[in-house]
PDB file of C-alpha atoms in Angstrom:
ATOM      1  CA  LEU A 139       4.422  16.752 -12.732  1.00  0.00           C
ATOM      2  CA  SER A 140       5.726  18.416  -9.575  1.00  0.00           C
ATOM      3  CA  SER A 141       3.973  15.834  -7.348  1.00  0.00           C
ATOM      4  CA  TRP A 142       5.660  13.047  -9.320  1.00  0.00           C
ATOM      5  CA  VAL A 143       9.058  14.728  -8.840  1.00  0.00           C
ATOM      6  CA  ASP A 144       8.364  15.231  -5.117  1.00  0.00           C
ATOM      7  CA  VAL A 145       7.595  11.533  -4.652  1.00  0.00           C
ATOM      8  CA  ARG A 146      10.633  10.537  -6.697  1.00  0.00           C
ATOM      9  CA  LEU A 147      12.930  12.764  -4.628  1.00  0.00           C
ATOM     10  CA  ALA A 148      11.416  11.561  -1.337  1.00  0.00           C
ATOM     11  CA  MET A 149      11.823   7.950  -2.449  1.00  0.00           C
ATOM     12  CA  LEU A 150      15.463   8.485  -3.424  1.00  0.00           C
ATOM     13  CA  LEU A 151      16.083  10.242  -0.105  1.00  0.00           C
ATOM     14  CA  PHE A 152      14.498   7.281   1.693  1.00  0.00           C
ATOM     15  CA  LYS A 153      16.856   4.862  -0.084  1.00  0.00           C
ATOM     16  CA  VAL A 154      19.965   6.985   0.527  1.00  0.00           C
ATOM     17  CA  VAL A 155      19.206   7.623   4.206  1.00  0.00           C
ATOM     18  CA  TYR A 156      18.296   3.985   4.838  1.00  0.00           C
ATOM     19  CA  THR A 157      21.512   2.817   3.157  1.00  0.00           C
ATOM     20  CA  ALA A 158      23.631   5.297   5.125  1.00  0.00           C
ATOM     21  CA  GLU A 159      21.972   5.193   8.543  1.00  0.00           C
ATOM     22  CA  GLY A 160      20.003   1.955   8.626  1.00  0.00           C
ATOM     23  CA  ALA A 161      16.684   1.504  10.353  1.00  0.00           C
ATOM     24  CA  SER A 162      17.274   4.312  12.880  1.00  0.00           C
ATOM     25  CA  SER A 163      16.026   7.000  10.466  1.00  0.00           C
ATOM     26  CA  VAL A 164      13.343   5.043   8.628  1.00  0.00           C
ATOM     27  CA  ASN A 165      10.454   6.739  10.436  1.00  0.00           C
ATOM     28  CA  LYS A 166      11.664  10.226   9.454  1.00  0.00           C
ATOM     29  CA  VAL A 167      12.119   9.455   5.784  1.00  0.00           C
ATOM     30  CA  ALA A 168       8.916   7.365   5.707  1.00  0.00           C
ATOM     31  CA  THR A 169       7.018  10.382   7.061  1.00  0.00           C
ATOM     32  CA  LEU A 170       8.480  12.520   4.288  1.00  0.00           C
ATOM     33  CA  LEU A 171       7.690   9.909   1.640  1.00  0.00           C
ATOM     34  CA  LEU A 172       4.099   9.536   2.863  1.00  0.00           C
ATOM     35  CA  SER A 173       3.693  13.303   2.765  1.00  0.00           C
ATOM     36  CA  ALA A 174       4.788  13.330  -0.878  1.00  0.00           C
ATOM     37  CA  LEU A 175       2.594  10.313  -1.674  1.00  0.00           C
ATOM     38  CA  SER A 176      -0.450  12.107  -0.291  1.00  0.00           C
ATOM     39  CA  ALA A 177      -0.192  14.419  -3.322  1.00  0.00           C
ATOM     40  CA  ASN A 178       0.364  11.567  -5.810  1.00  0.00           C
ATOM     41  CA  VAL A 179      -0.844   8.151  -4.676  1.00  0.00           C
ATOM     42  CA  HIS A 180      -0.205   6.577  -8.076  1.00  0.00           C
ATOM     43  CA  TYR A 181       3.578   6.295  -7.721  1.00  0.00           C
ATOM     44  CA  ILE A 182       3.668   2.526  -7.213  1.00  0.00           C
ATOM     45  CA  GLU A 183       7.439   2.138  -6.869  1.00  0.00           C
ATOM     46  CA  ALA A 184       7.300   4.267  -3.713  1.00  0.00           C
ATOM     47  CA  TRP A 185       4.485   2.166  -2.255  1.00  0.00           C
ATOM     48  CA  ASP A 186       6.416  -1.007  -3.029  1.00  0.00           C
ATOM     49  CA  LEU A 187       9.397   0.442  -1.160  1.00  0.00           C
ATOM     50  CA  LEU A 188       7.304   1.294   1.914  1.00  0.00           C
ATOM     51  CA  PHE A 189       5.450  -2.018   1.934  1.00  0.00           C
ATOM     52  CA  THR A 190       8.719  -3.929   1.607  1.00  0.00           C
ATOM     53  CA  HIS A 191      10.061  -2.134   4.670  1.00  0.00           C
ATOM     54  CA  ILE A 192       6.864  -2.974   6.561  1.00  0.00           C
ATOM     55  CA  ALA A 193       7.275  -6.659   5.611  1.00  0.00           C
ATOM     56  CA  LEU A 194      10.941  -6.549   6.667  1.00  0.00           C
ATOM     57  CA  THR A 195       9.846  -4.929   9.963  1.00  0.00           C
ATOM     58  CA  THR A 196      12.276  -2.029   9.485  1.00  0.00           C
ATOM     59  CA  LEU A 197       9.198   0.210   9.356  1.00  0.00           C
ATOM     60  CA  SER A 198       7.097  -0.723  12.361  1.00  0.00           C
ATOM     61  CA  ASN A 199       5.591   2.552  13.549  1.00  0.00           C
ATOM     62  CA  ASP A 200       1.850   1.915  13.884  1.00  0.00           C
ATOM     63  CA  ILE A 201       0.926   5.513  13.037  1.00  0.00           C
ATOM     64  CA  LEU A 202       2.958   5.473   9.827  1.00  0.00           C
ATOM     65  CA  ILE A 203       1.611   2.056   8.833  1.00  0.00           C
ATOM     66  CA  ALA A 204      -1.957   3.242   9.434  1.00  0.00           C
ATOM     67  CA  ARG A 205      -1.293   6.371   7.385  1.00  0.00           C
ATOM     68  CA  ALA A 206       0.196   4.319   4.546  1.00  0.00           C
ATOM     69  CA  HIS A 207      -2.862   2.064   4.601  1.00  0.00           C
ATOM     70  CA  SER A 208      -5.333   4.950   4.637  1.00  0.00           C
ATOM     71  CA  LEU A 209      -3.569   6.733   1.761  1.00  0.00           C
ATOM     72  CA  PHE A 210      -3.216   3.643  -0.400  1.00  0.00           C
ATOM     73  CA  ARG A 211      -6.558   1.955   0.357  1.00  0.00           C
ATOM     74  CA  PRO A 212      -8.668   4.099  -2.042  1.00  0.00           C
ATOM     75  CA  VAL A 213      -6.465   3.096  -5.004  1.00  0.00           C
ATOM     76  CA  ALA A 214      -5.913  -0.502  -3.905  1.00  0.00           C
ATOM     77  CA  PRO A 215      -8.422  -1.967  -6.409  1.00  0.00           C
ATOM     78  CA  THR A 216      -6.399  -0.346  -9.192  1.00  0.00           C
ATOM     79  CA  TYR A 217      -3.126  -1.852  -7.937  1.00  0.00           C
ATOM     80  CA  PRO A 218      -3.980  -5.259  -6.425  1.00  0.00           C
ATOM     81  CA  LYS A 219      -0.433  -6.691  -6.545  1.00  0.00           C
ATOM     82  CA  THR A 220       0.883  -3.716  -4.594  1.00  0.00           C
ATOM     83  CA  PHE A 221      -1.986  -4.068  -2.127  1.00  0.00           C
ATOM     84  CA  GLU A 222      -1.012  -7.720  -1.794  1.00  0.00           C
ATOM     85  CA  LYS A 223       2.441  -6.528  -0.645  1.00  0.00           C
ATOM     86  CA  LEU A 224       0.820  -4.339   1.997  1.00  0.00           C
ATOM     87  CA  LEU A 225      -1.269  -7.271   3.240  1.00  0.00           C
ATOM     88  CA  ALA A 226       1.855  -9.454   3.380  1.00  0.00           C
ATOM     89  CA  GLY A 227       3.629  -6.784   5.404  1.00  0.00           C
ATOM     90  CA  LEU A 228       0.719  -6.432   7.809  1.00  0.00           C
ATOM     91  CA  ALA A 229       0.529 -10.209   8.227  1.00  0.00           C
ATOM     92  CA  THR A 230       4.248 -10.245   9.008  1.00  0.00           C
ATOM     93  CA  ILE A 231       4.553  -7.298  11.348  1.00  0.00           C
ATOM     94  CA  TYR A 232       1.462  -7.853  13.490  1.00  0.00           C
ATOM     95  CA  LYS A 233       1.160 -10.950  15.623  1.00  0.00           C
ATOM     96  CA  CYS A 234      -1.673 -13.198  14.526  1.00  0.00           C
ATOM     97  CA  GLU A 235      -2.945 -15.292  17.393  1.00  0.00           C
ATOM     98  CA  PRO A 236      -5.697 -17.867  17.053  1.00  0.00           C
ATOM     99  CA  GLY A 237      -9.115 -16.280  17.420  1.00  0.00           C
ATOM    100  CA  SER A 238      -7.809 -12.721  17.560  1.00  0.00           C
ATOM    101  CA  GLY A 239      -5.382 -10.371  15.954  1.00  0.00           C
ATOM    102  CA  PRO A 240      -5.467  -8.909  12.484  1.00  0.00           C
ATOM    103  CA  LEU A 241      -6.764 -11.950  10.579  1.00  0.00           C
ATOM    104  CA  SER A 242     -10.388 -10.788  10.404  1.00  0.00           C
ATOM    105  CA  PHE A 243      -9.220  -7.327   9.293  1.00  0.00           C
ATOM    106  CA  LEU A 244      -6.985  -8.801   6.577  1.00  0.00           C
ATOM    107  CA  LEU A 245      -9.733 -11.112   5.335  1.00  0.00           C
ATOM    108  CA  SER A 246     -12.217  -8.237   5.193  1.00  0.00           C
ATOM    109  CA  GLU A 247      -9.690  -6.190   3.211  1.00  0.00           C
ATOM    110  CA  ILE A 248      -9.353  -9.065   0.726  1.00  0.00           C
ATOM    111  CA  ASP A 249     -13.139  -9.339   0.465  1.00  0.00           C
ATOM    112  CA  ASP A 250     -13.460  -5.603  -0.179  1.00  0.00           C
ATOM    113  CA  ILE A 251     -10.695  -5.390  -2.789  1.00  0.00           C
ATOM    114  CA  SER A 252     -10.979  -8.597  -4.786  1.00  0.00           C
ATOM    115  CA  PRO A 253     -14.099  -9.275  -6.815  1.00  0.00           C
ATOM    116  CA  THR A 254     -15.918 -12.456  -5.884  1.00  0.00           C
ATOM    117  CA  CYS A 255     -15.313 -13.971  -9.298  1.00  0.00           C
ATOM    118  CA  ASP A 256     -11.593 -13.188  -9.417  1.00  0.00           C
ATOM    119  CA  ILE A 257     -10.696 -16.233  -7.379  1.00  0.00           C
ATOM    120  CA  SER A 258      -7.080 -16.283  -8.522  1.00  0.00           C
ATOM    121  CA  MET A 259      -6.607 -12.764  -7.085  1.00  0.00           C
ATOM    122  CA  ARG A 260      -8.226 -13.845  -3.826  1.00  0.00           C
ATOM    123  CA  VAL A 261      -5.937 -16.880  -3.646  1.00  0.00           C
ATOM    124  CA  GLN A 262      -2.838 -14.736  -4.212  1.00  0.00           C
ATOM    125  CA  MET A 263      -3.894 -12.283  -1.515  1.00  0.00           C
ATOM    126  CA  LYS A 264      -4.644 -15.065   0.956  1.00  0.00           C
ATOM    127  CA  ILE A 265      -1.292 -16.686   0.243  1.00  0.00           C
ATOM    128  CA  ALA A 266       0.275 -13.278   0.988  1.00  0.00           C
ATOM    129  CA  ILE A 267      -1.256 -13.354   4.478  1.00  0.00           C
ATOM    130  CA  SER A 268      -0.235 -16.962   5.097  1.00  0.00           C
ATOM    131  CA  PRO A 269       1.573 -16.144   8.387  1.00  0.00           C
ATOM    132  CA  CYS A 270      -1.802 -15.158   9.855  1.00  0.00           C
ATOM    133  CA  LEU A 271      -3.618 -18.071   8.277  1.00  0.00           C
ATOM    134  CA  ARG A 272      -1.027 -20.531   9.625  1.00  0.00           C
ATOM    135  CA  ALA A 273      -1.399 -19.081  13.117  1.00  0.00           C
ATOM    136  CA  ASN A 274      -5.174 -19.556  13.008  1.00  0.00           C
ATOM    137  CA  TYR A 275      -5.480 -22.756  10.960  1.00  0.00           C
ATOM    138  CA  SER A 276      -2.927 -25.455  11.699  1.00  0.00           C
ATOM    139  CA  GLY A 277      -2.425 -28.858  10.116  1.00  0.00           C
ATOM    140  CA  SER A 278      -5.376 -30.144   8.139  1.00  0.00           C
ATOM    141  CA  ASN A 279      -7.420 -27.140   9.263  1.00  0.00           C
ATOM    142  CA  ALA A 280      -5.306 -24.983   6.912  1.00  0.00           C
ATOM    143  CA  VAL A 281      -7.668 -26.003   4.123  1.00  0.00           C
ATOM    144  CA  ARG A 282     -10.525 -24.228   5.946  1.00  0.00           C
ATOM    145  CA  GLY A 283      -8.859 -20.880   5.305  1.00  0.00           C
ATOM    146  CA  PHE A 284      -9.144 -21.507   1.567  1.00  0.00           C
ATOM    147  CA  GLU A 285     -12.391 -23.515   1.454  1.00  0.00           C
ATOM    148  CA  HIS A 286     -14.358 -20.989  -0.606  1.00  0.00           C
ATOM    149  CA  GLU A 287     -11.553 -20.567  -3.132  1.00  0.00           C
ATOM    150  CA  LEU A 288     -10.866 -24.316  -3.441  1.00  0.00           C
ATOM    151  CA  LEU A 289     -14.515 -25.060  -4.187  1.00  0.00           C
ATOM    152  CA  GLY A 290     -14.818 -22.149  -6.596  1.00  0.00           C
ATOM    153  CA  LEU A 291     -11.719 -23.170  -8.525  1.00  0.00           C
ATOM    154  CA  ALA A 292     -12.590 -26.865  -8.548  1.00  0.00           C
ATOM    155  CA  TRP A 293     -16.151 -26.305  -9.805  1.00  0.00           C
ATOM    156  CA  ASN A 294     -15.406 -23.233 -11.934  1.00  0.00           C
ATOM    157  CA  GLU A 295     -17.949 -21.217  -9.962  1.00  0.00           C
ATOM    158  CA  CYS A 296     -17.826 -17.704  -8.589  1.00  0.00           C
ATOM    159  CA  ILE A 297     -19.951 -18.621  -5.605  1.00  0.00           C
ATOM    160  CA  PRO A 298     -19.737 -22.312  -4.668  1.00  0.00           C
ATOM    161  CA  LYS A 299     -23.127 -23.988  -4.527  1.00  0.00           C
ATOM    162  CA  ALA A 300     -24.336 -26.629  -2.154  1.00  0.00           C
ATOM    163  CA  MET A 301     -23.160 -30.096  -3.113  1.00  0.00           C
ATOM    164  CA  GLY A 302     -26.648 -31.170  -4.233  1.00  0.00           C
ATOM    165  CA  GLY A 303     -26.961 -28.158  -6.558  1.00  0.00           C
ATOM    166  CA  ARG A 304     -24.224 -29.246  -8.940  1.00  0.00           C
ATOM    167  CA  SER A 305     -24.712 -31.198 -12.121  1.00  0.00           C
ATOM    168  CA  PRO A 306     -22.297 -33.059 -14.393  1.00  0.00           C
ATOM    169  CA  ALA A 307     -22.783 -30.216 -16.903  1.00  0.00           C
ATOM    170  CA  ASN A 308     -20.681 -28.016 -14.622  1.00  0.00           C
ATOM    171  CA  LEU A 309     -17.705 -30.244 -15.284  1.00  0.00           C
ATOM    172  CA  ALA A 310     -17.908 -29.388 -18.997  1.00  0.00           C
ATOM    173  CA  LEU A 311     -17.041 -25.762 -18.239  1.00  0.00           C
ATOM    174  CA  GLY A 312     -13.428 -25.149 -19.181  1.00  0.00           C
ATOM    175  CA  ASP A 313     -11.060 -23.689 -16.641  1.00  0.00           C
ATOM    176  CA  MET A 314      -9.442 -20.404 -17.503  1.00  0.00           C
ATOM    177  CA  PRO A 315      -5.613 -20.492 -17.450  1.00  0.00           C
ATOM    178  CA  MET A 316      -5.492 -18.209 -14.389  1.00  0.00           C
ATOM    179  CA  GLN A 317      -7.858 -20.513 -12.509  1.00  0.00           C
ATOM    180  CA  GLU A 318      -5.752 -23.540 -13.341  1.00  0.00           C
ATOM    181  CA  ALA A 319      -2.560 -21.791 -12.213  1.00  0.00           C
ATOM    182  CA  ALA A 320      -4.242 -20.553  -9.023  1.00  0.00           C
ATOM    183  CA  LEU A 321      -5.565 -24.021  -8.160  1.00  0.00           C
ATOM    184  CA  LYS A 322      -2.137 -25.556  -8.764  1.00  0.00           C
ATOM    185  CA  GLU A 323      -0.388 -22.958  -6.608  1.00  0.00           C
ATOM    186  CA  LEU A 324      -2.974 -23.274  -3.852  1.00  0.00           C
ATOM    187  CA  MET A 325      -2.663 -27.071  -3.817  1.00  0.00           C
ATOM    188  CA  GLU A 326       1.146 -26.743  -3.569  1.00  0.00           C
ATOM    189  CA  VAL A 327       0.851 -24.248  -0.709  1.00  0.00           C
ATOM    190  CA  LEU A 328      -1.582 -26.465   1.184  1.00  0.00           C
ATOM    191  CA  PHE A 329      -0.221 -29.923   0.398  1.00  0.00           C
ATOM    192  CA  GLY A 330       3.295 -29.460  -1.032  1.00  0.00           C
ATOM    193  CA  ASN A 331       4.636 -30.403  -4.438  1.00  0.00           C
ATOM    194  CA  ALA A 332       3.367 -33.607  -5.977  1.00  0.00           C
TER     195      ALA A 332
END
């Protein structure tokens, strides 16, 4: 219980100091909050606060961002939506240039966290890192960043097969509601509203 209270107090202090002093003191209160979170990594509201400040670029200290990542990473599979916020922040704060930058790191994080068959989770996480994907895949090449997920959703397969390996029987498989929603959202992201 005391670790929960410590995180709660550190989070409230973060909010009060940020409101009063702005971004100038964010590193100090973020250090305090991360220290408290190291004793209780399951306080998701505090992680959401930190990851929001990373995405807003008010928290841009590389050491603190790395520490936040290393503390949260072991519990990321338990809290995928919160991890998605971290990925979005990383994709925003670090410059993604074609052929370099954090894109390969972000994609490997998505591969490690999201199960192969949870394509809707993978789609959501990739949409979260869209600034990096846009920097590396422009125009019609944007589809290449989502090729695996598009094929998996379209054919209702965890691992898309070669075109010759499909049969009409595959089309009889019903889509799950999450797959349908993910395919619709992905199509809107890639091609706009119909």
